[in-house]
Amino acid sequence: MEAGESIQQIDLAEYPHIISVQEFRPTERIKEPYTVEEVKGKLYQFAYRQETSNKLQIAMNAVLGVMVAVTAFILWYLGKKVIRPFDNIRELPIELSKGNLTVPIPEEKSKYFGRFLWGMDMLREKLEDDKARELSLLKERKTLILSLSHDVKTPLSAIDLYTKALKNNLYQEEEKRIEAMEGIEKNAAEIKEYVNAIVHASRNEIMSFKVQNGEVYLRSILDEIKTYYQEKLKLNRTDFTIQKTENCLVHGDKDRIVEVLQNIMENAIKYGDGNRISITVDEEENCKLILVENTGCQLKEEELPQLFDSFYRGSNSANIAGSGLGLYICKELMHQMDGEIFAKISGGSFGVTLVLKKV
């Protein structure tokens, strides 16, 4: 400011950053930033505008733009990769709770939800398979109970006839009376077998196979079978032999292996001609093969594939009590012990082979 020039004569156009100049009054407040300067012994208040650097403003705008773009991308990504996959399966829990296990789950290539959706689909399929299996078992159990209930009528009728004959003294000879009483005893045993099977099925245990796999000595299995059947078959005048074999460890559950062999032995006694039953042991590809063979086979070759089906009874089972589940249960048990079972017909003899893995 030149000499003699008052503060009011200053041309503010020459100072673009200054907004106004006025005497400083401490009690007065203004919105704009200001500075107080002394001019010729007086305090003046210079209000001015703050200007931001163009480069700084551009940088701030650029950062803001990038933040907006990143936010938009994150929202889009979350919508595509998170929200949409969940939206695709939002009805799945409701459908599963209703028992609708056939509803498909759309595939998703997302690395985050692809495996999750795959797992959900596997769960749905598992529930569907379990439901189908449960319905199948329920149907089979009902069929079995009806079949066994019907089969009870035959021995029951025989007992009724024997009882009436004895009551009315139709058998004058002692031998005939003894024969009638033996007939009653035999048919009563059949009824007991049927009743046990019905109770077993009613308890929902007909298809329940609990196996505890481990290591078991082969000779201990064969010794148990020998102890159980040797005297019994001797009384029946049946030639019974068990091949001597080296002792070795096999994989499986001893009780279940013995159960399978007992089932096969009972079939050999029931359906064979009673002349000969033999057990032989062979080895093939690190497995032990136990063959139970009996004479007097009346089965046809074409029946072999169905022998291990549930409720299947062969052409040789006429007038012989049974449920058609024995060999089916044997197959299920052998599979749970990582083994196998198959049947063959050779030279009028019928044989069943168990395959057990050596340890």
CSV table of C-alpha atoms in Angstrom, one decimal:
chain,number,residue,atom,x,y,z
A,1,MET,CA,0.0,0.0,0.0
A,2,GLU,CA,1.5,3.3,-1.1
A,3,ALA,CA,2.0,6.3,1.2
A,4,GLY,CA,-1.1,8.4,1.6
A,5,GLU,CA,-3.4,5.6,0.4
A,6,SER,CA,-6.1,4.5,2.8
A,7,ILE,CA,-7.1,0.9,3.4
A,8,GLN,CA,-10.5,1.6,1.7
A,9,GLN,CA,-8.8,2.6,-1.5
A,10,ILE,CA,-7.1,-0.7,-2.1
A,11,ASP,CA,-8.3,-2.4,-5.3
A,12,LEU,CA,-9.1,-6.0,-4.2
A,13,ALA,CA,-9.1,-7.0,-7.9
A,14,GLU,CA,-5.4,-6.9,-7.7
A,15,TYR,CA,-5.5,-9.4,-4.8
A,16,PRO,CA,-7.7,-12.3,-6.0
A,17,HIS,CA,-7.2,-14.2,-2.8
A,18,ILE,CA,-8.5,-11.5,-0.5
A,19,ILE,CA,-12.3,-11.4,-0.1
A,20,SER,CA,-12.7,-8.4,2.2
A,21,VAL,CA,-10.8,-5.9,4.4
A,22,GLN,CA,-12.3,-4.3,7.4
A,23,GLU,CA,-11.3,-3.0,10.8
A,24,PHE,CA,-10.7,-5.8,13.3
A,25,ARG,CA,-13.5,-6.2,15.8
A,26,PRO,CA,-12.8,-9.0,18.3
A,27,THR,CA,-16.5,-9.6,19.0
A,28,GLU,CA,-17.4,-10.1,15.4
A,29,ARG,CA,-17.1,-13.5,13.8
A,30,ILE,CA,-17.0,-14.2,10.1
A,31,LYS,CA,-17.2,-17.5,8.3
A,32,GLU,CA,-14.2,-17.1,6.0
A,33,PRO,CA,-10.7,-17.7,7.2
A,34,TYR,CA,-8.9,-14.4,8.0
A,35,THR,CA,-5.7,-12.8,9.3
A,36,VAL,CA,-5.3,-9.7,11.4
A,37,GLU,CA,-2.6,-7.2,10.3
A,38,GLU,CA,-1.6,-3.8,11.6
A,39,VAL,CA,-1.7,-1.0,9.1
A,40,LYS,CA,-0.7,2.5,10.1
A,41,GLY,CA,-1.4,1.8,13.7
A,42,LYS,CA,-4.8,0.1,13.1
A,43,LEU,CA,-5.7,-3.5,13.2
A,44,TYR,CA,-7.4,-4.8,10.0
A,45,GLN,CA,-9.1,-8.1,9.4
A,46,PHE,CA,-8.2,-9.6,6.0
A,47,ALA,CA,-10.6,-12.3,4.9
A,48,TYR,CA,-9.3,-14.6,2.2
A,49,ARG,CA,-10.2,-17.7,0.3
A,50,GLN,CA,-8.2,-21.0,0.6
A,51,GLU,CA,-7.3,-22.5,-2.7
A,52,THR,CA,-6.4,-26.1,-3.1
A,53,SER,CA,-3.7,-27.2,-5.5
A,54,ASN,CA,-5.1,-28.5,-8.8
A,55,LYS,CA,-2.9,-31.5,-8.6
A,56,LEU,CA,-4.1,-32.3,-5.1
A,57,GLN,CA,-7.7,-31.9,-6.1
A,58,ILE,CA,-7.2,-34.2,-9.1
A,59,ALA,CA,-5.5,-36.8,-7.0
A,60,MET,CA,-8.3,-36.7,-4.4
A,61,ASN,CA,-10.9,-37.1,-7.2
A,62,ALA,CA,-9.0,-40.0,-8.7
A,63,VAL,CA,-8.8,-41.7,-5.3
A,64,LEU,CA,-12.5,-41.2,-4.7
A,65,GLY,CA,-13.3,-42.6,-8.2
A,66,VAL,CA,-11.1,-45.6,-7.6
A,67,MET,CA,-12.8,-46.2,-4.2
A,68,VAL,CA,-16.3,-46.0,-5.9
A,69,ALA,CA,-15.2,-48.4,-8.6
A,70,VAL,CA,-13.7,-50.9,-6.1
A,71,THR,CA,-16.8,-50.7,-3.9
A,72,ALA,CA,-19.0,-51.3,-7.0
A,73,PHE,CA,-16.8,-54.3,-8.0
A,74,ILE,CA,-17.0,-55.8,-4.5
A,75,LEU,CA,-20.7,-55.5,-4.4
A,76,TRP,CA,-21.0,-57.1,-7.9
A,77,TYR,CA,-18.6,-59.9,-6.9
A,78,LEU,CA,-20.5,-60.6,-3.7
A,79,GLY,CA,-23.8,-60.6,-5.6
A,80,LYS,CA,-22.5,-63.1,-8.1
A,81,LYS,CA,-20.3,-65.3,-6.0
A,82,VAL,CA,-22.1,-65.2,-2.6
A,83,ILE,CA,-25.7,-64.0,-2.9
A,84,ARG,CA,-26.7,-65.7,-6.1
A,85,PRO,CA,-25.4,-69.2,-5.0
A,86,PHE,CA,-27.4,-68.9,-1.8
A,87,ASP,CA,-30.4,-67.6,-3.7
A,88,ASN,CA,-30.2,-70.7,-5.9
A,89,ILE,CA,-30.5,-73.1,-2.9
A,90,ARG,CA,-32.8,-71.0,-0.7
A,91,GLU,CA,-35.7,-73.5,-1.3
A,92,LEU,CA,-33.5,-76.6,-0.7
A,93,PRO,CA,-33.9,-76.9,3.1
A,94,ILE,CA,-37.6,-76.4,2.8
A,95,GLU,CA,-37.9,-79.1,0.1
A,96,LEU,CA,-35.7,-81.5,2.1
A,97,SER,CA,-37.8,-80.9,5.2
A,98,LYS,CA,-40.9,-81.9,3.1
A,99,GLY,CA,-39.2,-85.1,2.1
A,100,ASN,CA,-38.7,-84.0,-1.5
A,101,LEU,CA,-35.3,-85.4,-2.1
A,102,THR,CA,-35.4,-85.3,-5.9
A,103,VAL,CA,-35.0,-81.5,-6.3
A,104,PRO,CA,-31.8,-80.8,-8.3
A,105,ILE,CA,-29.1,-78.4,-7.1
A,106,PRO,CA,-27.7,-76.1,-9.8
A,107,GLU,CA,-24.0,-76.4,-10.5
A,108,GLU,CA,-21.8,-73.5,-9.4
A,109,LYS,CA,-18.2,-73.0,-10.7
A,110,SER,CA,-17.3,-70.7,-7.8
A,111,LYS,CA,-14.2,-72.0,-5.9
A,112,TYR,CA,-15.9,-70.9,-2.7
A,113,PHE,CA,-19.3,-72.3,-3.2
A,114,GLY,CA,-18.8,-75.0,-5.8
A,115,ARG,CA,-17.6,-77.6,-3.3
A,116,PHE,CA,-20.3,-76.5,-0.8
A,117,LEU,CA,-23.1,-77.0,-3.4
A,118,TRP,CA,-21.5,-80.3,-4.4
A,119,GLY,CA,-21.5,-81.4,-0.8
A,120,MET,CA,-25.2,-80.4,-0.5
A,121,ASP,CA,-26.0,-82.4,-3.6
A,122,MET,CA,-24.2,-85.4,-2.2
A,123,LEU,CA,-26.2,-85.0,1.1
A,124,ARG,CA,-29.4,-84.9,-0.9
A,125,GLU,CA,-28.5,-88.0,-2.8
A,126,LYS,CA,-27.5,-89.8,0.3
A,127,LEU,CA,-30.8,-88.9,2.0
A,128,GLU,CA,-32.6,-90.1,-1.1
A,129,ASP,CA,-30.8,-93.4,-1.2
A,130,ASP,CA,-31.4,-93.9,2.6
A,131,LYS,CA,-35.1,-93.2,2.1
A,132,ALA,CA,-35.3,-95.6,-0.8
A,133,ARG,CA,-33.4,-98.3,1.2
A,134,GLU,CA,-35.7,-97.8,4.2
A,135,LEU,CA,-38.8,-98.2,2.1
A,136,SER,CA,-37.3,-101.3,0.4
A,137,LEU,CA,-36.4,-102.8,3.8
A,138,LEU,CA,-39.9,-102.0,5.1
A,139,LYS,CA,-41.5,-103.7,2.1
A,140,GLU,CA,-39.2,-106.7,2.4
A,141,ARG,CA,-39.9,-107.0,6.1
A,142,LYS,CA,-43.7,-106.9,5.5
A,143,THR,CA,-43.3,-109.5,2.7
A,144,LEU,CA,-41.2,-111.7,5.0
A,145,ILE,CA,-43.7,-111.6,7.9
A,146,LEU,CA,-46.6,-112.3,5.6
A,147,SER,CA,-44.7,-115.2,4.0
A,148,LEU,CA,-43.7,-116.7,7.3
A,149,SER,CA,-47.2,-116.3,8.7
A,150,HIS,CA,-48.6,-118.2,5.8
A,151,ASP,CA,-45.9,-120.9,6.0
A,152,VAL,CA,-46.8,-121.6,9.6
A,153,LYS,CA,-50.2,-122.9,8.5
A,154,THR,CA,-48.7,-126.1,6.9
A,155,PRO,CA,-46.9,-127.5,10.0
A,156,LEU,CA,-49.8,-126.3,12.2
A,157,SER,CA,-52.3,-128.3,10.1
A,158,ALA,CA,-50.0,-131.4,10.3
A,159,ILE,CA,-49.9,-131.1,14.1
A,160,ASP,CA,-53.7,-130.7,14.2
A,161,LEU,CA,-54.1,-133.9,12.2
A,162,TYR,CA,-51.7,-135.9,14.3
A,163,THR,CA,-53.3,-134.7,17.5
A,164,LYS,CA,-56.8,-135.7,16.3
A,165,ALA,CA,-55.5,-139.1,15.2
A,166,LEU,CA,-54.0,-139.7,18.6
A,167,LYS,CA,-57.0,-138.4,20.4
A,168,ASN,CA,-59.4,-140.7,18.5
A,169,ASN,CA,-57.0,-143.7,18.9
A,170,LEU,CA,-56.6,-144.1,15.1
A,171,TYR,CA,-53.1,-145.5,15.6
A,172,GLN,CA,-53.4,-148.9,17.2
A,173,GLU,CA,-49.8,-149.9,16.7
A,174,GLU,CA,-47.2,-148.4,19.1
A,175,GLU,CA,-44.9,-147.7,16.1
A,176,LYS,CA,-47.5,-145.6,14.5
A,177,ARG,CA,-48.1,-143.6,17.6
A,178,ILE,CA,-44.4,-142.9,18.0
A,179,GLU,CA,-44.2,-141.8,14.4
A,180,ALA,CA,-47.1,-139.4,15.0
A,181,MET,CA,-45.5,-137.9,18.0
A,182,GLU,CA,-42.2,-137.5,16.1
A,183,GLY,CA,-44.2,-135.7,13.4
A,184,ILE,CA,-45.7,-133.4,16.0
A,185,GLU,CA,-42.2,-132.7,17.4
A,186,LYS,CA,-40.8,-132.0,13.9
A,187,ASN,CA,-43.6,-129.7,12.9
A,188,ALA,CA,-43.4,-127.9,16.3
A,189,ALA,CA,-39.7,-127.2,15.6
A,190,GLU,CA,-40.6,-125.8,12.2
A,191,ILE,CA,-43.2,-123.5,13.8
A,192,LYS,CA,-40.6,-122.4,16.4
A,193,GLU,CA,-38.3,-121.5,13.5
A,194,TYR,CA,-40.9,-119.5,11.8
A,195,VAL,CA,-41.9,-117.6,15.0
A,196,ASN,CA,-38.3,-116.8,15.7
A,197,ALA,CA,-37.9,-115.4,12.1
A,198,ILE,CA,-41.1,-113.3,12.5
A,199,VAL,CA,-39.8,-111.9,15.8
A,200,HIS,CA,-36.4,-111.2,14.3
A,201,ALA,CA,-38.1,-109.4,11.4
A,202,SER,CA,-40.4,-107.4,13.6
A,203,ARG,CA,-37.5,-106.1,15.7
A,204,ASN,CA,-36.1,-104.5,12.5
A,205,GLU,CA,-33.0,-106.6,12.7
A,206,ILE,CA,-33.5,-108.6,9.5
A,207,MET,CA,-31.1,-106.5,7.5
A,208,SER,CA,-28.9,-105.2,10.3
A,209,PHE,CA,-25.4,-106.7,9.9
A,210,LYS,CA,-22.9,-105.6,12.5
A,211,VAL,CA,-19.4,-106.7,11.7
A,212,GLN,CA,-16.2,-106.1,13.6
A,213,ASN,CA,-13.3,-106.9,11.3
A,214,GLY,CA,-10.0,-108.0,12.6
A,215,GLU,CA,-7.5,-110.8,12.3
A,216,VAL,CA,-8.6,-114.4,13.0
A,217,TYR,CA,-6.9,-117.7,12.7
A,218,LEU,CA,-8.4,-119.9,9.9
A,219,ARG,CA,-8.0,-123.1,11.9
A,220,SER,CA,-9.9,-121.8,14.9
A,221,ILE,CA,-12.9,-121.2,12.5
A,222,LEU,CA,-12.7,-124.7,11.1
A,223,ASP,CA,-12.3,-126.3,14.5
A,224,GLU,CA,-15.5,-124.6,15.7
A,225,ILE,CA,-17.4,-125.9,12.7
A,226,LYS,CA,-16.0,-129.4,13.3
A,227,THR,CA,-17.0,-129.4,17.0
A,228,TYR,CA,-20.5,-128.3,16.2
A,229,TYR,CA,-21.3,-130.6,13.3
A,230,GLN,CA,-19.2,-133.8,13.7
A,231,GLU,CA,-21.4,-135.6,16.2
A,232,LYS,CA,-24.6,-134.3,14.6
A,233,LEU,CA,-23.7,-135.6,11.2
A,234,LYS,CA,-22.4,-138.8,12.6
A,235,LEU,CA,-25.9,-139.5,14.1
A,236,ASN,CA,-27.4,-138.7,10.6
A,237,ARG,CA,-24.9,-141.1,9.1
A,238,THR,CA,-23.6,-138.4,6.8
A,239,ASP,CA,-19.9,-138.6,5.8
A,240,PHE,CA,-18.4,-135.3,7.0
A,241,THR,CA,-14.8,-134.4,6.3
A,242,ILE,CA,-12.7,-131.2,6.8
A,243,GLN,CA,-9.5,-130.9,4.9
A,244,LYS,CA,-6.4,-130.3,7.1
A,245,THR,CA,-4.8,-127.0,6.3
A,246,GLU,CA,-2.0,-124.8,7.5
A,247,ASN,CA,-2.9,-122.2,10.1
A,248,CYS,CA,-2.9,-118.6,8.9
A,249,LEU,CA,-4.5,-115.3,9.7
A,250,VAL,CA,-7.4,-114.1,7.6
A,251,HIS,CA,-9.3,-110.8,7.6
A,252,GLY,CA,-12.8,-110.7,9.0
A,253,ASP,CA,-15.0,-111.2,12.0
A,254,LYS,CA,-14.7,-114.7,13.5
A,255,ASP,CA,-18.3,-114.9,14.8
A,256,ARG,CA,-19.6,-113.7,11.4
A,257,ILE,CA,-17.5,-116.1,9.4
A,258,VAL,CA,-18.7,-119.0,11.6
A,259,GLU,CA,-22.3,-117.8,11.2
A,260,VAL,CA,-21.9,-117.8,7.4
A,261,LEU,CA,-20.4,-121.4,7.5
A,262,GLN,CA,-23.2,-122.6,9.8
A,263,ASN,CA,-25.8,-121.2,7.4
A,264,ILE,CA,-24.2,-123.0,4.5
A,265,MET,CA,-23.8,-126.2,6.5
A,266,GLU,CA,-27.5,-126.1,7.5
A,267,ASN,CA,-28.4,-125.7,3.8
A,268,ALA,CA,-26.2,-128.6,2.9
A,269,ILE,CA,-28.0,-130.8,5.6
A,270,LYS,CA,-31.4,-129.5,4.6
A,271,TYR,CA,-31.2,-129.7,0.8
A,272,GLY,CA,-28.5,-132.4,0.3
A,273,ASP,CA,-29.1,-136.1,0.1
A,274,GLY,CA,-27.3,-136.8,3.4
A,275,ASN,CA,-24.5,-138.9,1.9
A,276,ARG,CA,-21.6,-136.6,2.1
A,277,ILE,CA,-20.6,-133.0,3.2
A,278,SER,CA,-17.0,-131.8,2.9
A,279,ILE,CA,-15.1,-128.7,3.6
A,280,THR,CA,-11.9,-128.0,1.7
A,281,VAL,CA,-9.5,-125.1,1.7
A,282,ASP,CA,-7.6,-123.7,-1.3
A,283,GLU,CA,-5.5,-120.6,-1.9
A,284,GLU,CA,-5.6,-118.1,-4.7
A,285,GLU,CA,-4.1,-114.6,-5.1
A,286,ASN,CA,-3.4,-114.0,-1.4
A,287,CYS,CA,-6.9,-115.2,-0.5
A,288,LYS,CA,-8.1,-118.3,1.3
A,289,LEU,CA,-11.0,-120.2,-0.4
A,290,ILE,CA,-13.2,-122.3,1.8
A,291,LEU,CA,-15.5,-124.7,-0.1
A,292,VAL,CA,-18.5,-126.4,1.5
A,293,GLU,CA,-19.8,-129.1,-0.8
A,294,ASN,CA,-22.7,-131.5,-0.5
A,295,THR,CA,-24.0,-134.4,-2.6
A,296,GLY,CA,-27.5,-134.6,-3.9
A,297,CYS,CA,-27.9,-131.3,-5.8
A,298,GLN,CA,-31.3,-130.8,-7.4
A,299,LEU,CA,-30.8,-127.2,-8.4
A,300,LYS,CA,-30.6,-126.0,-12.0
A,301,GLU,CA,-27.5,-124.2,-13.4
A,302,GLU,CA,-29.6,-121.2,-14.4
A,303,GLU,CA,-30.7,-120.7,-10.8
A,304,LEU,CA,-27.2,-119.9,-9.5
A,305,PRO,CA,-27.3,-116.1,-10.2
A,306,GLN,CA,-30.5,-115.7,-8.1
A,307,LEU,CA,-29.4,-117.8,-5.1
A,308,PHE,CA,-28.0,-114.9,-3.2
A,309,ASP,CA,-31.0,-112.6,-3.8
A,310,SER,CA,-33.3,-111.8,-0.8
A,311,PHE,CA,-36.4,-114.1,-0.5
A,312,TYR,CA,-35.3,-116.3,-3.4
A,313,ARG,CA,-35.9,-120.0,-2.9
A,314,GLY,CA,-34.6,-122.6,-5.3
A,315,SER,CA,-36.5,-125.3,-7.1
A,316,ASN,CA,-35.2,-127.8,-4.5
A,317,SER,CA,-37.0,-126.1,-1.6
A,318,ALA,CA,-40.5,-127.5,-2.2
A,319,ASN,CA,-42.1,-128.7,1.1
A,320,ILE,CA,-39.0,-127.5,3.0
A,321,ALA,CA,-39.3,-124.7,5.5
A,322,GLY,CA,-37.3,-121.5,4.9
A,323,SER,CA,-37.4,-117.8,4.2
A,324,GLY,CA,-35.0,-117.4,1.3
A,325,LEU,CA,-32.8,-115.1,3.3
A,326,GLY,CA,-29.9,-117.3,4.4
A,327,LEU,CA,-27.6,-117.0,1.4
A,328,TYR,CA,-28.5,-113.3,1.0
A,329,ILE,CA,-27.4,-112.6,4.6
A,330,CYS,CA,-24.2,-114.6,3.9
A,331,LYS,CA,-23.5,-112.4,0.9
A,332,GLU,CA,-24.0,-109.2,2.9
A,333,LEU,CA,-21.8,-110.4,5.7
A,334,MET,CA,-19.0,-111.5,3.4
A,335,HIS,CA,-19.1,-108.2,1.5
A,336,GLN,CA,-18.7,-106.3,4.8
A,337,MET,CA,-15.7,-108.4,5.6
A,338,ASP,CA,-14.2,-107.4,2.2
A,339,GLY,CA,-14.7,-111.0,1.1
A,340,GLU,CA,-16.8,-112.8,-1.5
A,341,ILE,CA,-19.1,-115.8,-1.8
A,342,PHE,CA,-20.3,-117.8,-4.9
A,343,ALA,CA,-21.9,-121.1,-5.7
A,344,LYS,CA,-21.3,-123.8,-8.2
A,345,ILE,CA,-22.8,-127.1,-9.4
A,346,SER,CA,-20.4,-129.9,-10.3
A,347,GLY,CA,-21.1,-133.6,-11.0
A,348,GLY,CA,-24.3,-133.7,-9.0
A,349,SER,CA,-22.8,-131.8,-6.0
A,350,PHE,CA,-23.6,-128.3,-4.9
A,351,GLY,CA,-20.8,-126.1,-3.5
A,352,VAL,CA,-20.5,-122.7,-1.9
A,353,THR,CA,-17.1,-121.0,-1.7
A,354,LEU,CA,-16.1,-118.3,0.8
A,355,VAL,CA,-13.3,-116.0,-0.2
A,356,LEU,CA,-11.3,-114.5,2.7
A,357,LYS,CA,-8.3,-112.2,2.4
A,358,LYS,CA,-5.1,-113.4,4.0
A,359,VAL,CA,-3.4,-111.0,6.5
